[in-house]
Amino acid sequence: MKEIDLITMDLRQFLMCLFLCTVFALSKPTEKKDRVHHEPQLSDKVHNDAQSFDYDHDAFLGAEEAKTFDQLTPEESKERLGMIVDKIDADKDGFVTEGELKSWIKHAQKKYIYDNVENQWQEFDMNQDGLISWDEYRNVTYGTYLDDPDPDDGFNYKQMMVRDERRFKMADKDGDLIATKEEFTAFLHPEEYDYMKDIVVQETMEDIDKNADGFIDLEEYIGDMYSHDGKADEPEWVKTEREQFVEFRDKNRDGKMDKEETKDWILPSDYDHAEAEARHLVYESDQNKDGKLTKEEIVDKYDLFVGSQATDFGEALVRHDEF
Ligand SMILES: *[C@@H]1O[C@H](CO)[C@@H](O)[C@H](O)[C@H]1NC(C)=O
Ligand SMILES: [Ca+2]
């Protein structure tokens, strides 16, 4: 019980800080709030295989992991790549398909999200059964509020809890009110999951739609990103946002944004980089052109997937060994 209280106190302090920070941010009139969820990039490197495979390495391993491979000898790289191939081959049929490769690349791309869920997991899985029930989540997060439903720190815990429960139920695909790790990841990071997109849109609309008519009108749209302090003239970017609203956000020109228009704004559908990279990797290494890869085909092309370029590796040797 002690522990729960402590955690919950931490959460309250965190929320208080968040609240104060938000107030602080809003009080600065030039600060602009960004509601758009951007896709994380596969790599910040340029994709030009004639120069180097750095982009492919980042995409395939994630940028952090790719750095550790730069320190390995070709033999070590091949060995570790072989072990990775076993993981990518999800159905264990001995072949890596384009689809399996795409899932793997998406996984590498989202590693920071999985790490974040991993870090929070112990806190919520009270009975350590590898699952997090709504009861567990609610007790840990709102235990103090439930014991004392009338705290005077200014937060509407009831409203936050109702909203959390709705999102939890949406993430919980089989409706047993118990979240697996995947479902809990969808709960904490809903923008990463197709089946959670509607609730992301709904929550965003509720935040912005101050008169609760189910639409975002121009003043609500501007009011969410810019708080007037009365005296100052509107900065230039606010005027630009007004034009954006009329020209691009409000597609059917009825003066307000509905669900679909809000979705197009905050969750723009990007070109699928992971799919393109998976296709590229298969194309480059599929020796017998049967459309799927064996471990051998992948390891043969280890320099494309993980290995450092011969020249890089030479430099690494010079750095580490003294001749
Ligand atoms: C949550 O708290 C309630 C009230 O303290 C308790 O009865 C219940 O067993 C708790 N549930 C879990 C899963 O810890
Ligand atoms: Ca549990």
Short mmCIF file of C-alpha atoms and ligand atoms in Angstrom, two decimals:
data_model
loop_
_atom_site.label_atom_id
_atom_site.label_comp_id
_atom_site.label_asym_id
_atom_site.label_seq_id
_atom_site.Cartn_x
_atom_site.Cartn_y
_atom_site.Cartn_z
CA MET A 1 0.00 0.00 0.00
CA LYS A 2 2.88 2.32 0.92
CA GLU A 3 4.47 1.78 -2.44
CA ILE A 4 1.25 2.53 -4.29
CA ASP A 5 0.90 5.81 -2.43
CA LEU A 6 4.44 6.76 -3.27
CA ILE A 7 4.02 6.03 -6.94
CA THR A 8 0.77 7.91 -7.03
CA MET A 9 2.34 10.86 -5.27
CA ASP A 10 5.03 10.86 -7.91
CA LEU A 11 2.36 10.86 -10.57
CA ARG A 12 0.58 13.77 -8.94
CA GLN A 13 3.76 15.75 -8.73
CA PHE A 14 4.42 14.90 -12.33
CA LEU A 15 0.95 16.02 -13.35
CA MET A 16 1.32 19.20 -11.34
CA CYS A 17 4.58 19.92 -13.11
CA LEU A 18 3.00 19.14 -16.45
CA PHE A 19 0.14 21.47 -15.58
CA LEU A 20 2.44 24.30 -14.52
CA CYS A 21 4.66 23.78 -17.53
CA THR A 22 1.63 23.93 -19.80
CA VAL A 23 0.39 27.10 -18.16
CA PHE A 24 3.86 28.54 -18.50
CA ALA A 25 4.11 27.55 -22.15
CA LEU A 26 0.68 28.96 -22.92
CA SER A 27 1.51 32.25 -21.28
CA LYS A 28 4.21 32.81 -23.87
CA PRO A 29 2.24 34.15 -26.84
CA THR A 30 4.73 33.11 -29.51
CA GLU A 31 4.77 29.46 -28.40
CA LYS A 32 2.95 27.20 -30.87
CA LYS A 33 1.42 23.91 -29.82
CA ASP A 34 1.92 21.09 -32.32
CA ARG A 35 -0.90 18.54 -32.47
CA VAL A 36 0.45 16.69 -35.48
CA HIS A 37 1.89 13.21 -34.83
CA HIS A 38 4.91 12.82 -37.08
CA GLU A 39 6.14 9.41 -38.20
CA PRO A 40 9.57 8.70 -36.79
CA GLN A 41 12.13 8.46 -39.59
CA LEU A 42 14.00 5.26 -40.36
CA SER A 43 17.30 7.13 -40.42
CA ASP A 44 18.69 10.64 -40.59
CA LYS A 45 21.23 9.41 -43.16
CA VAL A 46 20.85 9.89 -46.91
CA HIS A 47 19.75 6.75 -48.73
CA ASN A 48 22.42 6.34 -51.39
CA ASP A 49 23.74 2.79 -51.55
CA ALA A 50 26.43 3.80 -54.04
CA GLN A 51 28.07 5.73 -51.20
CA SER A 52 27.30 3.67 -48.11
CA PHE A 53 24.72 1.36 -46.57
CA ASP A 54 24.36 3.55 -43.47
CA TYR A 55 20.69 4.26 -44.15
CA ASP A 56 19.93 0.54 -44.53
CA HIS A 57 21.79 -0.26 -41.30
CA ASP A 58 19.80 2.34 -39.36
CA ALA A 59 16.52 1.13 -40.85
CA PHE A 60 17.27 -2.53 -40.20
CA LEU A 61 18.74 -2.21 -36.71
CA GLY A 62 17.62 1.14 -35.36
CA ALA A 63 20.21 3.92 -35.16
CA GLU A 64 21.49 2.98 -31.67
CA GLU A 65 21.98 -0.69 -32.42
CA ALA A 66 23.59 0.14 -35.78
CA LYS A 67 26.34 1.99 -33.93
CA THR A 68 27.25 -1.09 -31.89
CA PHE A 69 27.60 -3.15 -35.08
CA ASP A 70 30.15 -0.67 -36.41
CA GLN A 71 32.58 -1.98 -33.80
CA LEU A 72 32.31 -5.65 -34.80
CA THR A 73 34.49 -7.72 -37.13
CA PRO A 74 32.79 -9.19 -40.21
CA GLU A 75 32.68 -12.61 -38.50
CA GLU A 76 30.98 -11.21 -35.40
CA SER A 77 28.55 -9.21 -37.53
CA LYS A 78 27.56 -12.30 -39.51
CA GLU A 79 27.03 -14.33 -36.37
CA ARG A 80 24.80 -11.75 -34.74
CA LEU A 81 22.94 -11.15 -37.99
CA GLY A 82 22.19 -14.87 -38.13
CA MET A 83 20.58 -14.69 -34.70
CA ILE A 84 18.54 -11.66 -35.75
CA VAL A 85 17.29 -13.52 -38.84
CA ASP A 86 15.85 -16.22 -36.55
CA LYS A 87 13.85 -13.51 -34.77
CA ILE A 88 12.63 -11.89 -38.00
CA ASP A 89 11.34 -15.21 -39.31
CA ALA A 90 8.18 -14.92 -37.22
CA ASP A 91 6.43 -18.07 -38.50
CA LYS A 92 9.69 -20.09 -38.34
CA ASP A 93 9.39 -21.51 -41.86
CA GLY A 94 13.05 -20.84 -42.64
CA PHE A 95 12.34 -17.91 -44.96
CA VAL A 96 12.19 -14.18 -44.36
CA THR A 97 9.41 -12.59 -46.40
CA GLU A 98 9.04 -8.95 -47.33
CA GLY A 99 6.19 -8.73 -44.80
CA GLU A 100 8.30 -10.15 -41.98
CA LEU A 101 11.10 -7.75 -42.89
CA LYS A 102 8.71 -4.83 -42.87
CA SER A 103 7.42 -5.77 -39.40
CA TRP A 104 10.99 -6.04 -38.19
CA ILE A 105 11.92 -2.61 -39.58
CA LYS A 106 8.85 -1.08 -37.95
CA HIS A 107 9.87 -2.75 -34.71
CA ALA A 108 13.41 -1.31 -34.95
CA GLN A 109 11.90 2.08 -35.72
CA LYS A 110 9.73 1.92 -32.60
CA LYS A 111 12.26 0.49 -30.23
CA TYR A 112 12.12 3.59 -28.03
CA ILE A 113 8.42 2.98 -27.54
CA TYR A 114 8.91 -0.63 -26.51
CA ASP A 115 11.68 0.44 -24.13
CA ASN A 116 9.35 3.03 -22.63
CA VAL A 117 6.62 0.42 -22.04
CA GLU A 118 9.20 -1.98 -20.59
CA ASN A 119 10.31 0.69 -18.12
CA GLN A 120 6.77 1.28 -16.87
CA TRP A 121 5.61 -2.30 -16.84
CA GLN A 122 6.73 -3.38 -13.34
CA GLU A 123 5.04 -0.39 -11.79
CA PHE A 124 1.59 -1.42 -13.00
CA ASP A 125 1.73 -5.22 -13.05
CA MET A 126 1.12 -5.51 -9.31
CA ASN A 127 0.63 -9.28 -9.17
CA GLN A 128 3.45 -9.88 -11.67
CA ASP A 129 1.46 -12.20 -13.91
CA GLY A 130 2.73 -10.59 -17.12
CA LEU A 131 -0.58 -8.81 -17.74
CA ILE A 132 -2.00 -5.48 -16.63
CA SER A 133 -5.66 -5.41 -15.77
CA TRP A 134 -7.68 -2.21 -15.73
CA ASP A 135 -8.03 -2.67 -11.95
CA GLU A 136 -4.25 -2.76 -11.57
CA TYR A 137 -3.75 0.29 -13.75
CA ARG A 138 -6.54 2.21 -12.02
CA ASN A 139 -5.32 1.35 -8.52
CA VAL A 140 -1.75 2.38 -9.26
CA THR A 141 -2.63 5.56 -11.11
CA TYR A 142 -5.70 6.71 -9.22
CA GLY A 143 -5.42 4.86 -5.88
CA THR A 144 -4.95 8.02 -3.85
CA TYR A 145 -7.82 9.75 -5.61
CA LEU A 146 -10.11 6.75 -5.03
CA ASP A 147 -9.22 6.77 -1.31
CA ASP A 148 -9.86 10.50 -1.10
CA PRO A 149 -12.14 11.51 -4.00
CA ASP A 150 -12.03 15.20 -3.15
CA PRO A 151 -8.41 16.37 -3.24
CA ASP A 152 -7.97 20.10 -3.58
CA ASP A 153 -5.07 20.22 -6.02
CA GLY A 154 -7.25 21.36 -8.90
CA PHE A 155 -7.17 18.22 -11.04
CA ASN A 156 -10.23 16.56 -12.42
CA TYR A 157 -9.15 12.99 -11.63
CA LYS A 158 -12.62 11.66 -12.33
CA GLN A 159 -12.51 12.97 -15.87
CA MET A 160 -8.97 11.71 -16.44
CA MET A 161 -9.92 8.28 -15.14
CA VAL A 162 -13.02 8.03 -17.34
CA ARG A 163 -10.90 8.96 -20.33
CA ASP A 164 -8.18 6.44 -19.41
CA GLU A 165 -10.77 3.70 -19.00
CA ARG A 166 -12.27 4.43 -22.40
CA ARG A 167 -8.84 4.31 -24.01
CA PHE A 168 -7.91 1.15 -22.10
CA LYS A 169 -11.05 -0.58 -23.36
CA MET A 170 -10.25 0.46 -26.90
CA ALA A 171 -6.70 -0.91 -26.64
CA ASP A 172 -7.98 -4.12 -25.06
CA LYS A 173 -8.91 -5.96 -28.25
CA ASP A 174 -10.52 -9.05 -26.73
CA GLY A 175 -12.55 -7.08 -24.19
CA ASP A 176 -11.43 -8.92 -21.03
CA LEU A 177 -10.21 -5.69 -19.39
CA ILE A 178 -6.74 -7.21 -19.11
CA ALA A 179 -3.97 -5.80 -21.26
CA THR A 180 -1.23 -7.88 -22.81
CA LYS A 181 2.05 -6.12 -23.46
CA GLU A 182 0.95 -5.30 -27.01
CA GLU A 183 -2.41 -3.96 -25.81
CA PHE A 184 -0.76 -1.92 -23.08
CA THR A 185 1.63 -0.47 -25.66
CA ALA A 186 -1.39 0.56 -27.73
CA PHE A 187 -2.89 2.15 -24.61
CA LEU A 188 0.23 4.19 -23.81
CA HIS A 189 1.16 5.00 -27.44
CA PRO A 190 -2.13 4.95 -29.35
CA GLU A 191 -0.85 7.00 -32.29
CA GLU A 192 1.33 4.01 -33.27
CA TYR A 193 -1.66 1.72 -33.86
CA ASP A 194 -4.18 1.87 -36.68
CA TYR A 195 -7.01 0.57 -34.51
CA MET A 196 -6.38 3.35 -31.96
CA LYS A 197 -6.46 6.23 -34.43
CA ASP A 198 -10.12 7.02 -33.89
CA ILE A 199 -9.63 7.46 -30.16
CA VAL A 200 -6.59 9.67 -30.72
CA VAL A 201 -8.76 11.87 -32.93
CA GLN A 202 -11.62 11.80 -30.42
CA GLU A 203 -9.39 12.82 -27.49
CA THR A 204 -7.78 15.60 -29.49
CA MET A 205 -11.16 16.91 -30.59
CA GLU A 206 -12.44 16.88 -27.00
CA ASP A 207 -9.41 18.93 -25.95
CA ILE A 208 -9.89 21.56 -28.61
CA ASP A 209 -13.68 21.64 -29.07
CA LYS A 210 -14.45 24.01 -26.20
CA ASN A 211 -18.17 24.41 -26.95
CA ALA A 212 -18.52 20.62 -27.25
CA ASP A 213 -20.54 20.67 -30.46
CA GLY A 214 -18.46 17.87 -31.97
CA PHE A 215 -16.54 20.11 -34.38
CA ILE A 216 -13.45 22.32 -34.29
CA ASP A 217 -14.18 25.78 -35.60
CA LEU A 218 -11.58 28.35 -36.59
CA GLU A 219 -11.48 30.10 -33.20
CA GLU A 220 -11.14 26.81 -31.34
CA TYR A 221 -8.38 25.76 -33.73
CA ILE A 222 -6.45 28.98 -33.19
CA GLY A 223 -7.30 29.08 -29.47
CA ASP A 224 -5.64 25.70 -28.97
CA MET A 225 -2.28 26.78 -30.34
CA TYR A 226 -2.24 30.46 -29.42
CA SER A 227 -3.47 32.25 -26.32
CA HIS A 228 -4.26 35.91 -26.79
CA ASP A 229 -2.81 38.09 -24.11
CA GLY A 230 -5.15 40.88 -25.05
CA LYS A 231 -2.84 43.69 -26.04
CA ALA A 232 -0.36 42.24 -28.56
CA ASP A 233 -1.17 41.96 -32.26
CA GLU A 234 -1.44 38.43 -33.60
CA PRO A 235 1.96 37.17 -34.71
CA GLU A 236 2.45 36.31 -38.37
CA TRP A 237 2.33 32.52 -37.83
CA VAL A 238 -1.15 32.80 -36.35
CA LYS A 239 -2.38 34.59 -39.48
CA THR A 240 -0.79 31.83 -41.55
CA GLU A 241 -2.59 29.21 -39.42
CA ARG A 242 -5.91 30.97 -40.05
CA GLU A 243 -5.26 30.68 -43.79
CA GLN A 244 -4.19 27.04 -43.39
CA PHE A 245 -7.47 26.28 -41.66
CA VAL A 246 -9.56 27.81 -44.42
CA GLU A 247 -7.46 26.52 -47.32
CA PHE A 248 -6.44 23.03 -46.21
CA ARG A 249 -7.90 21.82 -42.89
CA ASP A 250 -11.55 22.59 -43.54
CA LYS A 251 -11.71 20.60 -46.77
CA ASN A 252 -15.47 20.83 -47.33
CA ARG A 253 -15.45 24.56 -46.48
CA ASP A 254 -18.25 24.46 -43.94
CA GLY A 255 -16.25 26.55 -41.45
CA LYS A 256 -15.38 23.74 -39.06
CA MET A 257 -13.34 20.55 -38.87
CA ASP A 258 -15.13 17.23 -38.46
CA LYS A 259 -13.58 13.91 -37.41
CA GLU A 260 -12.17 13.06 -40.83
CA GLU A 261 -10.69 16.50 -41.35
CA THR A 262 -9.14 16.41 -37.87
CA LYS A 263 -7.68 12.98 -38.59
CA ASP A 264 -6.10 14.20 -41.84
CA TRP A 265 -4.54 17.03 -39.85
CA ILE A 266 -3.08 15.24 -36.81
CA LEU A 267 -2.39 11.82 -38.36
CA PRO A 268 -1.27 12.54 -41.92
CA SER A 269 -0.86 9.29 -43.84
CA ASP A 270 2.76 9.16 -44.83
CA TYR A 271 4.50 7.21 -47.52
CA ASP A 272 5.37 3.83 -45.96
CA HIS A 273 9.16 3.97 -45.60
CA ALA A 274 9.38 0.61 -43.84
CA GLU A 275 7.62 -1.14 -46.71
CA ALA A 276 9.85 0.51 -49.31
CA GLU A 277 12.98 -0.43 -47.38
CA ALA A 278 11.83 -4.04 -46.95
CA ARG A 279 11.23 -4.32 -50.70
CA HIS A 280 14.64 -2.80 -51.39
CA LEU A 281 16.46 -5.22 -49.05
CA VAL A 282 14.73 -8.24 -50.58
CA TYR A 283 15.46 -7.04 -54.11
CA GLU A 284 19.15 -6.56 -53.31
CA SER A 285 19.75 -9.92 -51.64
CA ASP A 286 17.30 -12.41 -53.15
CA GLN A 287 19.83 -14.42 -55.20
CA ASN A 288 17.49 -17.08 -56.61
CA LYS A 289 14.67 -14.54 -57.14
CA ASP A 290 11.98 -16.55 -55.36
CA GLY A 291 10.72 -13.45 -53.56
CA LYS A 292 11.88 -14.46 -50.07
CA LEU A 293 15.18 -14.67 -48.25
CA THR A 294 17.03 -17.51 -46.60
CA LYS A 295 19.42 -16.91 -43.74
CA GLU A 296 22.26 -17.65 -46.15
CA GLU A 297 21.11 -15.01 -48.65
CA ILE A 298 20.93 -12.42 -45.87
CA VAL A 299 24.27 -13.30 -44.29
CA ASP A 300 25.91 -13.25 -47.74
CA LYS A 301 24.84 -9.62 -47.95
CA TYR A 302 25.73 -8.81 -44.36
CA ASP A 303 27.39 -5.55 -45.43
CA LEU A 304 24.04 -4.31 -46.73
CA PHE A 305 22.12 -5.28 -43.58
CA VAL A 306 24.54 -4.60 -40.74
CA GLY A 307 28.23 -4.67 -41.61
CA SER A 308 30.39 -1.64 -41.90
CA GLN A 309 31.71 -0.75 -45.32
CA ALA A 310 35.19 -2.14 -45.93
CA THR A 311 36.67 1.34 -45.64
CA ASP A 312 34.80 2.12 -42.41
CA PHE A 313 35.95 -1.15 -41.01
CA GLY A 314 39.52 -0.31 -41.95
CA GLU A 315 39.19 2.94 -40.07
CA ALA A 316 37.77 1.12 -37.09
CA LEU A 317 40.81 -1.16 -37.09
CA VAL A 318 43.14 1.80 -37.21
CA ARG A 319 41.25 3.41 -34.34
CA HIS A 320 41.41 0.35 -32.12
CA ASP A 321 44.74 -1.26 -32.95
CA GLU A 322 48.15 0.24 -32.85
CA PHE A 323 50.40 -0.97 -35.61
C1 LIG B 1 -7.82 -2.36 -6.30
O1 LIG B 1 -8.20 -1.71 -5.11
C2 LIG B 1 -9.38 -2.22 -4.54
C3 LIG B 1 -9.75 -1.32 -3.35
O2 LIG B 1 -8.60 -1.07 -2.56
C4 LIG B 1 -9.17 -3.67 -4.12
O3 LIG B 1 -10.37 -4.22 -3.57
C5 LIG B 1 -8.77 -4.47 -5.36
O4 LIG B 1 -8.48 -5.79 -5.00
C6 LIG B 1 -7.57 -3.83 -6.04
N1 LIG B 1 -7.33 -4.54 -7.28
C7 LIG B 1 -6.13 -4.92 -7.68
C8 LIG B 1 -6.11 -5.70 -8.93
O5 LIG B 1 -5.12 -4.65 -7.09
CA CA B 2 -1.17 -8.32 -13.74
#
